Short mmCIF file of C-alpha atoms in Angstrom, two decimals:
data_model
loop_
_atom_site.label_atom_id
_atom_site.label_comp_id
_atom_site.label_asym_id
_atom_site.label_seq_id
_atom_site.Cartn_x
_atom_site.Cartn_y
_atom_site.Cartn_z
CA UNK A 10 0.00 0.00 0.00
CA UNK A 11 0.96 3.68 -0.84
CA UNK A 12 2.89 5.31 2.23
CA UNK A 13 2.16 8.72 1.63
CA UNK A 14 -0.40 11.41 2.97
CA UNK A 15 -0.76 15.05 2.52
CA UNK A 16 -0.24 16.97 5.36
CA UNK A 17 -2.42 20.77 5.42
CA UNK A 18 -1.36 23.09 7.96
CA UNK A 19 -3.94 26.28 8.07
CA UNK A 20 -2.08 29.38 10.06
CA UNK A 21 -3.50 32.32 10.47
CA UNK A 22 -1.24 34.00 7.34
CA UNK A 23 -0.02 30.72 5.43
CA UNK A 24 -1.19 27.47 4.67
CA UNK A 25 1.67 24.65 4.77
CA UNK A 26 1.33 21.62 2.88
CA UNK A 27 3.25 18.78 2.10
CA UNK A 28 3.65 15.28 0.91
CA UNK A 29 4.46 13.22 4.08
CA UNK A 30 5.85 9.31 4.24
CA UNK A 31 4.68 7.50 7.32
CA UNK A 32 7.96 7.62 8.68
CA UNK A 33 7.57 11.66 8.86
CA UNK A 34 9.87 12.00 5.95
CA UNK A 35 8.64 15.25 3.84
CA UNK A 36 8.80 15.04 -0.10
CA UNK A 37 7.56 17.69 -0.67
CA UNK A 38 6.57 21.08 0.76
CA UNK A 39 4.70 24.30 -0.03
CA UNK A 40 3.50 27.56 1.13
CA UNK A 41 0.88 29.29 0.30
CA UNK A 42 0.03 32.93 1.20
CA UNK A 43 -3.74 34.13 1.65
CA UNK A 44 -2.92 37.68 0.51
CA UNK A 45 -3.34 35.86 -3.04
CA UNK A 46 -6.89 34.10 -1.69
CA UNK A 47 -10.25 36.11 -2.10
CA UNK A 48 -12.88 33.09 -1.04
CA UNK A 49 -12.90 29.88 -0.07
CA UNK A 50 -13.04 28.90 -3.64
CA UNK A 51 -10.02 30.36 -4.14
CA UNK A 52 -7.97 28.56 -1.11
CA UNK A 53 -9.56 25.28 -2.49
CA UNK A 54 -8.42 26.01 -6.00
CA UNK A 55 -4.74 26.32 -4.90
CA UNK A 56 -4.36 23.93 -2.65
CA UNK A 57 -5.85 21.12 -5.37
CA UNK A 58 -3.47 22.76 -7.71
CA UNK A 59 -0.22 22.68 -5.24
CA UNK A 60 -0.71 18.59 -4.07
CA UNK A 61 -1.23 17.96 -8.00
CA UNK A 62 1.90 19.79 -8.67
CA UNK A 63 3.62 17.89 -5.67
CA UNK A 64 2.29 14.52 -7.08
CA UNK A 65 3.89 14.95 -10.20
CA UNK A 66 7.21 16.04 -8.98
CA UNK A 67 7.72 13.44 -6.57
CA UNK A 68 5.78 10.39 -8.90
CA UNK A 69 3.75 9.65 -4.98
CA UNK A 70 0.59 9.41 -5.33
CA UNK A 71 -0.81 10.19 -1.75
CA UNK A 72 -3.80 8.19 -0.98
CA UNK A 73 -4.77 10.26 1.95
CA UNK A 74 -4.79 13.68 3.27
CA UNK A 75 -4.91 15.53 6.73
CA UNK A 76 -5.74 18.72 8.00
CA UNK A 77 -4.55 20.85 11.07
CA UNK A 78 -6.64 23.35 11.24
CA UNK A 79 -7.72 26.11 14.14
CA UNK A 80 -10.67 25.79 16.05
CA UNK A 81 -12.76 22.43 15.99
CA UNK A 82 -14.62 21.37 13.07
CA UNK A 83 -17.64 19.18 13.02
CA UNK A 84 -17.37 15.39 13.16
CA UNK A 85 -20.37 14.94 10.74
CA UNK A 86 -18.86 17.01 7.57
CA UNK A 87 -15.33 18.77 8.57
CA UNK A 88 -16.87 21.96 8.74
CA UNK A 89 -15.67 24.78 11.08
CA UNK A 90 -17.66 25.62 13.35
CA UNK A 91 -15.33 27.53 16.11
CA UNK A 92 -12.39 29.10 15.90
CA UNK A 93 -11.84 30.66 12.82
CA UNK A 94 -11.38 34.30 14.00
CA UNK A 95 -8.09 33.96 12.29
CA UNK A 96 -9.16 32.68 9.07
CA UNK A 97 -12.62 33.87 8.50
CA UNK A 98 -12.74 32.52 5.18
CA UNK A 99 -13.12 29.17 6.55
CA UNK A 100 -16.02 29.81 8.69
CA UNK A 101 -18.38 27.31 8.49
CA UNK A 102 -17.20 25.87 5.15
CA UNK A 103 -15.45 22.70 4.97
CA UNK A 104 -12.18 22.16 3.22
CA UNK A 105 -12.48 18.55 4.10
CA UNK A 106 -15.24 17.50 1.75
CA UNK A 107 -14.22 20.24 -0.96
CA UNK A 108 -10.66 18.85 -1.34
CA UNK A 109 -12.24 15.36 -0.91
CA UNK A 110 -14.96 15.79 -3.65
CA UNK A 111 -11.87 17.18 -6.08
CA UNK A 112 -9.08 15.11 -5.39
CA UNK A 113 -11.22 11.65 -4.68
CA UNK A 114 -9.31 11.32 -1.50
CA UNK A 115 -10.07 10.12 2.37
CA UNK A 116 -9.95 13.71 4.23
CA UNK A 117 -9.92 13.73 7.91
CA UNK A 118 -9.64 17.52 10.22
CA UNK A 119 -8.17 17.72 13.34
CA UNK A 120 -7.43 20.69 15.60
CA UNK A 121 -3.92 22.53 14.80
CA UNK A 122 -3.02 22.24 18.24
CA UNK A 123 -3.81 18.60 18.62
CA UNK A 124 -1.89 18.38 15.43
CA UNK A 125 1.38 19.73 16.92
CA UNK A 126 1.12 17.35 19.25
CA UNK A 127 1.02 14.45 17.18
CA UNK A 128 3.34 15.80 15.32
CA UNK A 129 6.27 15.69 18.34
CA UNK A 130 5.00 13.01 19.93
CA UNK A 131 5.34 10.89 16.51
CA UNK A 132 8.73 12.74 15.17
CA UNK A 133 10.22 15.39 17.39
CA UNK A 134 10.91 15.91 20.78
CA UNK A 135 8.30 13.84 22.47
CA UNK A 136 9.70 11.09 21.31
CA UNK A 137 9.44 8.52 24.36
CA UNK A 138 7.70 10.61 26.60
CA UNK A 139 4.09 10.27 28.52
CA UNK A 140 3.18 13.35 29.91
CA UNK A 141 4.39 16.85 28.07
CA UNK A 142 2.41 19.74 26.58
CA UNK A 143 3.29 21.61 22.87
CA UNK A 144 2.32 25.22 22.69
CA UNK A 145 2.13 27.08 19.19
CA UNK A 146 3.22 30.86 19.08
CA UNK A 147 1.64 32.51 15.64
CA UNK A 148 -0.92 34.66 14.88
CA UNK A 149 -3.10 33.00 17.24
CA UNK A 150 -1.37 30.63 19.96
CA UNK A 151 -2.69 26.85 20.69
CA UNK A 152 -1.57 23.29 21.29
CA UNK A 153 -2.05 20.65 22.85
CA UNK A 154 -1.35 18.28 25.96
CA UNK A 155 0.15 14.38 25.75
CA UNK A 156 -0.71 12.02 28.92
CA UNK A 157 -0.07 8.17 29.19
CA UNK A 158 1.52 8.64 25.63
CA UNK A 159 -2.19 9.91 24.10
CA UNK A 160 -3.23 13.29 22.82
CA UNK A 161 -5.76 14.72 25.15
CA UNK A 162 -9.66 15.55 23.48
CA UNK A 163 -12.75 15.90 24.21
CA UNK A 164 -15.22 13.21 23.85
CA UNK A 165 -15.68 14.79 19.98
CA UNK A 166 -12.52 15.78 19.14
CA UNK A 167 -12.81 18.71 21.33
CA UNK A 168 -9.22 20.27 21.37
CA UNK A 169 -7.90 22.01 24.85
CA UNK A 170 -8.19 26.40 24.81
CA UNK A 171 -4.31 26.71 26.27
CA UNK A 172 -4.35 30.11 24.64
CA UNK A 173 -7.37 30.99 26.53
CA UNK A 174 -5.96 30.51 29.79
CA UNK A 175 -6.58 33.32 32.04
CA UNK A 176 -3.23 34.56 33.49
CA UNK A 177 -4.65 38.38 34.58
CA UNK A 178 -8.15 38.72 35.06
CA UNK A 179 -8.44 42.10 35.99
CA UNK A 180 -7.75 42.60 31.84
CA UNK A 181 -10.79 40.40 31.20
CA UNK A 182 -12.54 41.79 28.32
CA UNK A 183 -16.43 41.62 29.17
CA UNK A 184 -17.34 41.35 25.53
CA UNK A 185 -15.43 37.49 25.87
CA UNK A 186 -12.25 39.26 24.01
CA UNK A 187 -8.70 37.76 24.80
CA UNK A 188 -7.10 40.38 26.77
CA UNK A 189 -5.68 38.71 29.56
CA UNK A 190 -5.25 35.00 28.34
CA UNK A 191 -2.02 33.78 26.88
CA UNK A 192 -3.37 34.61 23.63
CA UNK A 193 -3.70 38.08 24.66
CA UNK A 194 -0.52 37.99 26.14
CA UNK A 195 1.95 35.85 23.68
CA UNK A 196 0.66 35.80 20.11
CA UNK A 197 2.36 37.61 17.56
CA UNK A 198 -0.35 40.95 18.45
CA UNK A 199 0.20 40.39 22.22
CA UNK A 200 4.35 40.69 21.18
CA UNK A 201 3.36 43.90 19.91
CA UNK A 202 1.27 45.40 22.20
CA UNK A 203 4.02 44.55 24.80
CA UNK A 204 6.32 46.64 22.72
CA UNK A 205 4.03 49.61 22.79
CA UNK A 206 3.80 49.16 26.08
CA UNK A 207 7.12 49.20 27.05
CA UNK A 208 7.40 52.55 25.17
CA UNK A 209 8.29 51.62 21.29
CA UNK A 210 6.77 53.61 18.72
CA UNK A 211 6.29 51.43 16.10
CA UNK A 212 3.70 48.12 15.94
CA UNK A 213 6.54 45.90 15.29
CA UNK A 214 5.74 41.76 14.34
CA UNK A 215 7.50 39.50 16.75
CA UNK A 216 10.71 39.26 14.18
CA UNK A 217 11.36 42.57 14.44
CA UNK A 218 11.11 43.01 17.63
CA UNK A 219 13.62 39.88 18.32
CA UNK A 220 15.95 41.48 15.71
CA UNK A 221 15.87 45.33 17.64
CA UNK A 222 16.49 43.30 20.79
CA UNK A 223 19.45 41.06 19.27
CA UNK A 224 21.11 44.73 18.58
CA UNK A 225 20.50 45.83 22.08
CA UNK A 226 17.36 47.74 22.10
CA UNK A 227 16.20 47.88 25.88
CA UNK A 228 12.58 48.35 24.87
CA UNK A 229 12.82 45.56 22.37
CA UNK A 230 14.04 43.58 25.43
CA UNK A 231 11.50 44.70 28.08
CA UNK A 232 8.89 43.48 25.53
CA UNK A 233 10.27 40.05 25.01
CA UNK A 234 10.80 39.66 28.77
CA UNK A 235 7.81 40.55 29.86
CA UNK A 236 6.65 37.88 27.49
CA UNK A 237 8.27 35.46 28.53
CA UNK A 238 7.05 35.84 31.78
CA UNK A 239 3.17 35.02 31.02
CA UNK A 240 4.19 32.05 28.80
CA UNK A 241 6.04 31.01 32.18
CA UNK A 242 3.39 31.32 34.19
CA UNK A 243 1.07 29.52 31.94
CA UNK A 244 3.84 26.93 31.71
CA UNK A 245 4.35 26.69 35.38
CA UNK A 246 0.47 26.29 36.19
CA UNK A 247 0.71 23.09 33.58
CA UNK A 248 3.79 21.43 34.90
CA UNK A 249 1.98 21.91 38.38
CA UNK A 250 -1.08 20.61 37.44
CA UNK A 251 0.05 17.34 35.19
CA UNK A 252 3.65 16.46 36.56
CA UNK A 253 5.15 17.53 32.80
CA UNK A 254 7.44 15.57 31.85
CA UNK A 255 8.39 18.63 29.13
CA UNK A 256 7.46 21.95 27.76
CA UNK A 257 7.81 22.01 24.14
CA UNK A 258 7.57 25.74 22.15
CA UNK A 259 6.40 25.50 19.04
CA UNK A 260 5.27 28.45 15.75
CA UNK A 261 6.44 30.94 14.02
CA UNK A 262 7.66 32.87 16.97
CA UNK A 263 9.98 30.01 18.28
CA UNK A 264 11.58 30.38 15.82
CA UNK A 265 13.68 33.20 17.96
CA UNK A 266 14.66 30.08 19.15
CA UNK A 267 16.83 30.77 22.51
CA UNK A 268 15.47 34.66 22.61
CA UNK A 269 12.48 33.29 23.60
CA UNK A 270 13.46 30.00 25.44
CA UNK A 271 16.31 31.71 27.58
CA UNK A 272 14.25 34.06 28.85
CA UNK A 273 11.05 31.96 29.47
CA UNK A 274 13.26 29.20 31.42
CA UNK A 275 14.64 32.20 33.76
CA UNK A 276 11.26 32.80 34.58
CA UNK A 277 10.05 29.62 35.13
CA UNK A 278 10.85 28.96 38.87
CA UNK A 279 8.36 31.94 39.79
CA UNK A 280 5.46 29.86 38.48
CA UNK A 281 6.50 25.94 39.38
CA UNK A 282 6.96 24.15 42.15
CA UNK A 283 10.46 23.29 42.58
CA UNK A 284 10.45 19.44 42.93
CA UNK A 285 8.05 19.10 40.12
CA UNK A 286 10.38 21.86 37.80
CA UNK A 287 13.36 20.22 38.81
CA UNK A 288 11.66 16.79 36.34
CA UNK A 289 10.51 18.54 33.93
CA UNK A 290 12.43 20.71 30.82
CA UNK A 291 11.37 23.23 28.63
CA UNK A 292 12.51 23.20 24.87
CA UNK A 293 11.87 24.12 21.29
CA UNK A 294 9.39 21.68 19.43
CA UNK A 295 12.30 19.72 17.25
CA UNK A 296 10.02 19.80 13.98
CA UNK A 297 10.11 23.23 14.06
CA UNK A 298 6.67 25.17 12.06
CA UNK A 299 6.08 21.74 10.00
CA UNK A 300 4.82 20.16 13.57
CA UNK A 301 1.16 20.89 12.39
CA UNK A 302 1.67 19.28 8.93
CA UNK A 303 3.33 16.36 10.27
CA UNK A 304 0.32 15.69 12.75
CA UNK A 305 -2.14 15.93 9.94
CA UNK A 306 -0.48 13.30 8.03
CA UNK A 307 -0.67 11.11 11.58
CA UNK A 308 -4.21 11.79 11.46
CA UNK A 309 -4.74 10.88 7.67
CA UNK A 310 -2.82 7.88 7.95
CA UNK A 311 -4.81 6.73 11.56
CA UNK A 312 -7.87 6.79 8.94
CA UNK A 313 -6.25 3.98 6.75
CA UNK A 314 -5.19 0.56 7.19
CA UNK A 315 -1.92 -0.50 7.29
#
């Protein structure tokens, strides 16, 4: 039998895809940007086009395909039905039976978070562990929690809300906005608004802000530290909670790599009881941004026999 799935990743900005071997080995990869997408027509129209495209220059034809995407989508038909604040050209449409009526393809949907968990659990640095959590830093932030060696869900998929952990609620937003949750706090507009409010001037992204603080800006660094703080506490509360075996940091935005971990570990102990930090470790999730994709593909190929 064919070994091969595609693997979709929807972000908030790009969609990842990719033709993925069951040994996590990628063939193939593409990105593709929505500024180019005006409907949902459109972002099924390119995507078709892309897995044809990698098809033909690998000679794999995938028999399955996965998608990570935000939110949860319904069990019944794949379509989303929360969490596409981020992506509202998804809402309530459903890529999974589109891209299954036009490729003739098995399409299963799974939460982006959960994905990223699969994905290091399967191939990166969960490798051999029982109990860890993976948080995703993007445009929104998510993930998802591992204990007894199984992705945690609800009894329909359901994925956890780690961004929408409340770390300050006297910043509650009564209209149910995410000021004060993690979100609020550590996605790539939370990054910002800590710049601002450390005094920049500018509405920096997250990369720029890392790059102002790698040439010694102070406010660049205020912002990232006091970052890294509320992704410690939230980090802290977990390893308290569920005995972590590891934190793994995961997105766009780790890829600061150790000006974000550094600063997070140092801030760590304020949040954790000692014993319980002292067995645990916090690191960058080792497949990088393609965690997502890679957990898709785990999900498409969980759909087929072996």
């Amino acid at each position: 039998m064919n070994d091969v799935a595609v693997g979709i990743d929807i972000g908030g900005t790009t969609i990842k895809l990719g033709l993925v071997r069951r040994d996590g080995a990628i063939l193939a990869r593409r990105r593709l940007a929505y500024a180019a997408m005006a409907s949902f027509d459109d972002i099924v129209d390119r995507i078709a086009g892309e897995i044809g495209a990698m098809r033909a220059e690998t000679g794999c034809p995938a028999v399955t395909l996965g998608i990570a995407a935000p939110g949860h989508a319904c069990s019944k038909d794949g379509a989303m039905v929360d969490g596409t604040g981020n992506v509202p050209l998804l809402k309530n449409q459903s890529l999974a039976a589109a891209l299954s009526n036009r490729l003739a393809l098995p399409v299963a949907t799974v939460n982006d978070g959960i994905a990223a968990a699969l994905g290091e659990l399967h191939f990166g640095a969960g490798r051999g562990l029982v109990r860890f959590v993976v948080i995703t830093l993007g445009t929104g932030v998510g993930g998802g929690v591992v204990i007894g060696g199984q992705v945690v869900a609800g009894g329909g998929g359901e994925p956890p809300e780690i961004g929408g952990m409340v770390l300050d609620a006297t910043l509650l937003d009564a209209k149910g906005g995410k000021s004060g949750t993690l979100e609020g706090f550590a996605s790539a507009a939370g990054f910002t608004a800590a710049y601002l409010q450390q005094g920049g001037r500018d509405p920096l992204p997250p990369e720029a802000i890392f790059a102002r603080a790698a040439q010694g800006e102070e406010i660049a660094r205020r912002a990232i530290e006091a970052t890294a703080r509320r992704i410690a506490q939230a980090l802290g509360t977990m390893i308290n909670l569920l005995n972590l075996q590891a934190c793994l940091i995961g997105g766009g935005i780790a890829q600061a790599g150790d000006q974000l971990i550094e600063p997070v570990r140092s801030h760590l102990p304020r949040f954790t009881w000692p014993y319980l930090l002292s067995r645990s470790r916090l690191a960058l999730a080792a497949t990088g941004d393609e965690a997502g994709l890679l957990g898709a593909a785990v999900t498409a190929f969980a759909g087929t026999s072996d």
